Amino acid sequence: MATQFSIKDDDVDIVIGALQSDLTSFMNAWKPIFSRFHLIIVKDPELKEDLKIPDGFDVKIYTKADMDKTAGASLTSQLFSGYSCRYFGYLVSSKKYVISIDDDCIPAKDDKGFQVDAVAQHLFNLAVPATPLFFNTLYDPFCKGADFVRGYPFSMREGVPCALSCGLWLNLADLDAPTQALKPEQRNTRYVDAVLTVPAKALMPLSGINIGFNRELLGPALFPGLKLTKEGKLRWETMEDVFSGMCVKVVCDHLKFGVKTGLPYVWREERGDAVQSLKKDWEGMKLMEDAVPFFESIKLPAEAVKAEDCLLEIAKLVKERFAAEKNSVFIQAADAMTEWVNLWKKVVPASN
Amino acid sequence: MATQFSIKDDDVDIVIGALQSDLTSFMNAWKPIFSRFHLIIVKDPELKEDLKIPDGFDVKIYTKADMDKTAGASLTSQLFSGYSCRYFGYLVSSKKYVISIDDDCIPAKDDKGFQVDAVAQHLFNLAVPATPLFFNTLYDPFCKGADFVRGYPFSMREGVPCALSCGLWLNLADLDAPTQALKPEQRNTRYVDAVLTVPAKALMPLSGINIGFNRELLGPALFPGLKLTKEGKLRWETMEDVFSGMCVKVVCDHLKFGVKTGLPYVWREERGDAVQSLKKDWEGMKLMEDAVPFFESIKLPAEAVKAEDCLLEIAKLVKERFAAEKNSVFIQAADAMTEWVNLWKKVVPASN
């Protein structure tokens, strides 16, 4: 099929978490793609220097002062430090669609050498249906030249709304610290020209590096709050997006929304030293061993009909499951989830 | 990871169902790839003319006389006509791995213009583990240059044995008759450079056009028997592979084996007229509406520890579920499954 779609530029916010003060080269690299849209740049509350942002963008900047005013100083430090500062942008956006890309990524080139418009691809993924109930072997049936293959049930071909689009990474892939440390020379060079819907009931490790989502459908389902004890300012030292991603997938399965993965790619530049990160005793490794079976076991009640209901329910289940580990990152994450949903309900009028 | 694998040529049978008598151009196109292996060519029992097969292959030919001798004339016509003749080859093979490709397919070229060795790719897929329990966003973690992404549980990185490798099609994709009739000019030109494990619990429409499987693990799980009332000799008029594929997926999920899909591609030549097929009142459309929810609901008992146990159990469940439709294709398929497993147990010594 070759599905047409139209999303107004006004329905989109691009949210960037600024972990570095000088965004000049990042913004200039994205200029042809970003300049049509409204941008929300959220400065890491722990970043001291003033931001350097080139001219030519429709941009609103949020800093620690805005966070403190909206959430209070205590919640700000709990929720919005480091990569998690972007979630403040998700909160204060008033748009239907949000695209978010890490500030160490630039536009990638496709397998024919053309620059990829990551925003357009995310919006396409979000605008056309997802197909989580039966796997289509030719990937996204709605993309140009593709279709449903023989045997795909006709009653399922309408699909379901797509709530989340997860893009990928060329050059430096999103590996964990041990893998990256073990293979310092490894680069991802394989351009896989496909988008697919992650099947219902299957969990996947969401990366927050390069995503787009339907904020009307997902509400506060992408949230900050899972903090590793020795979390740093490098992607492989964080797990907040992976943890939140498992919640989102459970929520989408329950509410009958789809999650897509694949295109668009972004080009990730080098940042950090994986071997140094390894010295931190990488807690994330152990965390997933408990988290995955837990998320697989979750059944949400039929009364949970909005993302915020689902999230509060999951927070309750996390607290029950990990009650024995009083100070664990899970209990802290569940507290943060609840705080976050309450904050969302206060700030976002439509969520009540 | 860049996983090494070694499969001996002697452990492989290539099974070709001959629906046309002159295989000269088909065989010559595949010569560089097929000539190292033992070939089983099974002649459609309804095909009258003698087969034309060029020299230079290690090939054993089976005809209706062999089928009648092994299965009896009645079972032969029930099980082995048309595309289903290949299943006789699966039965009489004595190898660990079977590769099967339709006789209207020739080797494809990859996105760089190199000829694809479909056999080598199937064997690679089968030799390295599958990862059905958690989705890896960078696709097959065992292929060169790829790995597990951040957040993938370490305890799941060993994966499970891969039992089935489903390849794809360039040029003429495997669409159903209505879709093909609606879009007679549509061709699949998108080369997606990826292999992925279909997640546990997700069903997909298996196509028998281009597959490889581990015969030691799957035994008789790929079976003929679902015949549409007006089934013809064109792929879009058949559903036996799609139906069997749902059984295989349920069996693999139960026995903790993996099913992969993606590479290798083959190039499918034109055959048949989709509009003519449409006049047959395409039964397959309605069939899947009942079959998918049924297969999704199946829970196999813990006592079913081999593929043949699982198959007999599924046949029983099909009969219960569709008992009200006495002469339906489902009941006939369940009867055929039972006959097929009994035949397998008789012919394949290790299966008892």
Coordinates of C-alpha atoms in Angstrom, one line a residue, chain A residues 30-335:
Chain A
W30 CA 19.1 19.4 12.0
K31 CA 18.2 22.8 10.6
P32 CA 16.6 21.6 7.3
I33 CA 14.4 19.2 9.3
F34 CA 13.7 21.0 12.5
S35 CA 13.1 24.6 11.3
R36 CA 9.5 24.0 10.3
F37 CA 8.5 22.9 13.8
H38 CA 8.1 24.3 17.2
L39 CA 11.0 23.2 19.4
I40 CA 11.1 22.7 23.2
I41 CA 14.6 22.6 24.6
V42 CA 14.9 21.5 28.2
K43 CA 18.2 22.3 29.9
D44 CA 19.6 19.6 32.2
P45 CA 19.0 21.2 35.7
E46 CA 22.6 20.3 36.7
L47 CA 24.1 22.0 33.6
K48 CA 25.7 25.2 34.7
E49 CA 26.7 27.1 31.5
D50 CA 24.3 29.1 29.4
L51 CA 22.9 27.3 26.4
K52 CA 24.2 28.3 23.0
I53 CA 21.5 27.9 20.4
P54 CA 21.9 29.3 16.8
D55 CA 19.2 31.6 15.3
G56 CA 16.6 30.4 12.8
F57 CA 14.5 28.2 15.1
D58 CA 11.1 28.6 16.7
V59 CA 12.2 27.5 20.1
K60 CA 11.1 27.7 23.7
I61 CA 13.7 27.0 26.4
Y62 CA 13.0 25.6 29.8
T63 CA 15.4 25.6 32.7
K64 CA 15.6 24.5 36.3
A65 CA 13.7 27.7 37.3
D66 CA 10.7 26.6 35.2
M67 CA 10.9 23.1 36.7
D68 CA 11.1 24.3 40.2
K69 CA 8.1 26.5 39.6
T70 CA 6.0 23.7 38.1
A71 CA 7.1 20.7 40.1
G72 CA 8.9 22.1 43.2
A73 CA 12.7 21.8 43.8
S74 CA 12.5 18.4 45.4
L75 CA 10.6 16.7 42.5
T76 CA 12.7 18.5 40.0
S77 CA 15.9 16.8 41.2
Q78 CA 14.1 13.5 41.6
L79 CA 12.6 13.5 38.1
F80 CA 14.4 15.8 35.7
S81 CA 18.2 15.4 35.9
G82 CA 20.4 14.3 33.0
Y83 CA 18.6 12.6 30.1
S84 CA 15.4 12.8 32.1
C85 CA 15.2 16.6 31.6
R86 CA 13.3 15.9 28.3
Y87 CA 10.3 14.6 30.2
F88 CA 9.7 18.1 31.4
G89 CA 9.2 19.0 27.7
Y90 CA 6.7 16.1 27.3
L91 CA 4.8 17.6 30.3
V92 CA 4.6 21.2 29.1
S93 CA 4.0 20.4 25.5
S94 CA 0.5 21.1 24.3
K95 CA 0.8 19.2 21.0
K96 CA -0.6 15.9 19.8
Y97 CA 2.7 14.6 18.6
V98 CA 6.1 14.7 20.3
I99 CA 9.5 13.8 18.6
S100 CA 12.6 13.6 20.8
I101 CA 16.2 13.1 19.8
D102 CA 19.4 13.0 21.9
D103 CA 21.7 16.0 21.5
D104 CA 24.6 13.8 20.4
C105 CA 22.8 12.6 17.2
I106 CA 22.7 14.1 13.7
P107 CA 20.7 13.1 10.7
A108 CA 21.7 9.8 9.1
K109 CA 22.0 8.9 5.5
D110 CA 19.9 6.1 4.0
D111 CA 21.3 3.1 2.1
K112 CA 21.2 5.2 -1.1
G113 CA 23.1 8.1 0.4
F114 CA 20.2 10.5 0.9
Q115 CA 19.7 12.3 4.2
V116 CA 17.0 10.8 6.3
D117 CA 14.2 13.1 7.5
A118 CA 13.7 11.5 10.9
V119 CA 10.8 13.7 11.8
A120 CA 8.8 12.9 8.7
Q121 CA 9.4 9.2 9.2
H122 CA 8.3 9.3 12.8
L123 CA 5.2 11.2 11.9
F124 CA 4.4 8.7 9.1
N125 CA 4.8 5.8 11.5
L126 CA 2.5 7.5 14.0
A127 CA -0.1 8.5 11.4
V128 CA -0.7 5.1 9.8
P129 CA -2.0 2.2 11.7
A130 CA 0.0 -0.4 13.6
T131 CA -0.6 -4.2 13.4
P132 CA 0.3 -5.8 16.7
L133 CA -2.2 -8.6 16.6
F134 CA -0.7 -10.6 13.7
F135 CA 2.9 -10.4 12.3
N136 CA 3.2 -9.2 8.7
T137 CA 6.3 -10.9 7.2
L138 CA 6.8 -8.0 4.7
Y139 CA 7.0 -5.5 7.7
D140 CA 4.9 -2.4 7.6
P141 CA 2.0 -3.1 5.2
F142 CA 1.2 0.6 4.9
C143 CA 4.5 1.7 3.5
K144 CA 5.0 2.3 -0.2
G145 CA 5.3 -0.9 -2.2
A146 CA 4.4 -3.2 0.7
D147 CA 1.1 -4.9 1.6
F148 CA -0.4 -7.6 3.8
V149 CA 0.9 -11.1 2.8
R150 CA -1.3 -14.1 1.9
G151 CA -2.9 -15.4 5.1
Y152 CA -3.1 -12.1 6.9
P153 CA -6.7 -12.0 8.4
F154 CA -8.8 -9.4 6.6
S155 CA -10.5 -8.3 9.8
M156 CA -7.2 -7.3 11.2
R157 CA -6.0 -5.3 8.3
E158 CA -7.4 -2.0 9.6
G159 CA -4.9 -2.2 12.4
V160 CA -4.9 -0.1 15.6
P161 CA -3.7 3.4 16.3
C162 CA 0.1 3.7 16.5
A163 CA 1.1 5.4 19.8
L164 CA 4.9 5.1 19.7
S165 CA 7.5 5.1 17.0
C166 CA 11.0 3.9 18.1
G167 CA 13.9 4.9 15.7
L168 CA 17.3 3.3 15.5
W169 CA 21.0 4.4 15.4
L170 CA 23.8 4.1 12.9
N171 CA 27.5 4.4 13.9
L172 CA 27.3 4.1 17.7
A173 CA 24.5 1.7 18.5
D174 CA 22.6 1.8 21.8
L175 CA 24.6 -1.0 23.6
D176 CA 25.0 -1.4 27.3
A177 CA 28.3 -0.5 29.0
P178 CA 29.7 -4.1 29.2
T179 CA 29.0 -4.8 25.5
Q180 CA 30.4 -1.5 24.4
A181 CA 33.5 -1.9 26.6
L182 CA 34.0 -5.4 25.3
K183 CA 33.8 -4.2 21.7
P184 CA 35.1 -0.6 21.6
E185 CA 35.5 -0.7 17.8
Q186 CA 32.0 -2.0 17.0
R187 CA 29.9 0.3 14.9
N188 CA 26.4 -0.3 13.5
T189 CA 26.7 0.1 9.7
R190 CA 23.6 -2.0 8.7
Y191 CA 20.8 0.1 7.3
V192 CA 17.7 -2.0 7.6
D193 CA 15.0 -0.4 5.4
A194 CA 12.0 -1.4 7.5
V195 CA 9.4 -0.4 10.1
L196 CA 7.6 -3.1 12.0
T197 CA 5.0 -3.3 14.7
V198 CA 6.3 -5.0 17.8
P199 CA 3.7 -7.8 18.3
A200 CA 1.3 -7.7 21.2
K201 CA 2.6 -9.3 24.4
A202 CA 6.2 -9.1 23.2
L203 CA 8.4 -6.8 25.3
M204 CA 11.4 -4.8 23.9
P205 CA 14.0 -2.5 25.2
L206 CA 12.8 1.0 24.4
S207 CA 15.6 3.5 23.8
G208 CA 14.7 7.2 24.3
I209 CA 17.5 8.4 21.9
N210 CA 15.2 8.7 18.9
I211 CA 11.5 8.5 19.4
G212 CA 8.2 9.9 18.4
F213 CA 4.9 9.4 20.2
N214 CA 1.2 10.4 20.2
R215 CA 0.9 12.4 23.3
E216 CA -2.9 12.4 23.2
L217 CA -2.9 8.6 23.4
L218 CA 0.0 8.0 25.7
G219 CA -0.3 10.9 28.0
P220 CA 2.2 10.5 30.8
A221 CA 3.1 6.9 29.9
L222 CA 6.7 7.9 29.0
F223 CA 8.1 8.9 32.4
P224 CA 11.3 9.5 34.3
G225 CA 12.0 8.0 37.6
L226 CA 14.0 4.8 37.4
K227 CA 17.4 6.0 38.5
L228 CA 20.4 3.7 38.8
T229 CA 22.3 4.4 42.0
K230 CA 25.4 5.5 40.2
E231 CA 23.7 6.8 37.1
G232 CA 25.8 9.2 35.0
K233 CA 25.4 11.4 32.0
L234 CA 26.0 8.7 29.4
R235 CA 23.3 6.7 27.8
W236 CA 24.7 3.4 28.8
E237 CA 24.6 4.5 32.4
T238 CA 20.8 5.0 32.3
M239 CA 17.8 2.7 32.3
E240 CA 14.9 5.1 32.7
D241 CA 13.8 4.8 29.1
V242 CA 14.1 1.0 29.1
F243 CA 12.0 0.7 32.2
S244 CA 9.4 3.3 31.0
G245 CA 9.4 1.5 27.7
M246 CA 8.2 -1.8 29.2
C247 CA 5.4 0.1 31.0
V248 CA 4.4 1.8 27.7
K249 CA 4.3 -1.6 25.9
V250 CA 2.1 -3.1 28.6
V251 CA -0.1 0.0 28.5
C252 CA -0.3 -0.1 24.6
D253 CA -1.2 -3.9 24.7
H254 CA -3.9 -3.2 27.2
L255 CA -5.4 -0.1 25.5
K256 CA -5.0 -1.7 22.0
F257 CA -2.4 0.7 20.6
G258 CA 0.6 -0.2 18.6
V259 CA 4.4 0.3 19.1
K260 CA 6.6 0.5 16.0
T261 CA 10.3 0.1 15.7
G262 CA 12.8 0.4 12.8
L263 CA 13.1 3.6 10.6
P264 CA 14.1 6.3 11.1
Y265 CA 17.8 6.0 11.8
V266 CA 19.9 8.8 13.3
W267 CA 23.7 9.0 13.3
R268 CA 25.1 8.8 16.8
E269 CA 28.4 10.5 17.6
E270 CA 30.9 9.2 20.1
R271 CA 30.5 10.3 23.7
G272 CA 32.0 8.9 26.8
D273 CA 34.2 6.0 27.8
A274 CA 32.5 2.7 28.3
V275 CA 35.3 1.2 30.3
Q276 CA 35.1 4.0 32.8
S277 CA 31.3 3.4 33.1
L278 CA 32.0 -0.3 33.8
K279 CA 33.8 0.6 37.0
K280 CA 30.4 1.8 38.3
D281 CA 29.3 -1.8 38.8
W282 CA 26.6 -1.8 36.2
E283 CA 23.4 -2.2 38.1
G284 CA 21.2 -2.2 35.0
M285 CA 22.3 -5.7 34.2
K286 CA 20.8 -7.2 37.3
L287 CA 17.7 -5.0 37.2
M288 CA 16.3 -6.4 33.9
E289 CA 16.4 -10.0 35.2
D290 CA 13.7 -9.0 37.7
A291 CA 11.9 -6.5 35.6
V292 CA 11.2 -8.6 32.5
P293 CA 9.3 -11.5 34.2
F294 CA 7.4 -8.9 36.3
F295 CA 6.2 -6.9 33.3
E296 CA 5.4 -10.1 31.4
S297 CA 3.1 -11.1 34.3
I298 CA 1.1 -7.8 34.5
K299 CA -2.6 -7.9 33.7
L300 CA -4.3 -4.5 33.9
P301 CA -7.9 -4.2 35.0
A302 CA -10.6 -3.4 32.4
E303 CA -11.4 -0.2 34.4
A304 CA -8.0 1.2 33.4
V305 CA -9.0 3.0 30.2
K306 CA -6.5 5.8 30.0
A307 CA -2.7 5.7 30.1
E308 CA -2.7 7.5 33.5
D309 CA -5.0 4.9 35.0
C310 CA -2.7 2.1 33.7
L311 CA 0.4 3.8 35.1
L312 CA -1.0 4.2 38.6
E313 CA -2.0 0.6 38.5
I314 CA 1.5 -0.5 37.4
A315 CA 3.1 1.6 40.1
K316 CA 0.9 -0.2 42.6
L317 CA 1.9 -3.6 41.2
V318 CA 5.6 -2.7 41.3
K319 CA 5.3 -1.7 45.0
E320 CA 3.6 -5.1 45.8
R321 CA 6.1 -7.1 43.8
F322 CA 9.2 -5.5 45.2
A323 CA 7.9 -4.7 48.7
A324 CA 10.7 -6.8 50.3
E325 CA 13.3 -4.5 48.7
K326 CA 12.5 -1.3 50.6
N327 CA 15.0 1.0 49.1
S328 CA 15.3 -0.6 45.7
V329 CA 15.3 1.4 42.5
F330 CA 12.0 -0.3 41.7
I331 CA 10.2 1.2 44.8
Q332 CA 11.8 4.6 44.0
A333 CA 10.6 4.3 40.4
A334 CA 7.1 3.4 41.5
D335 CA 7.0 6.5 43.8

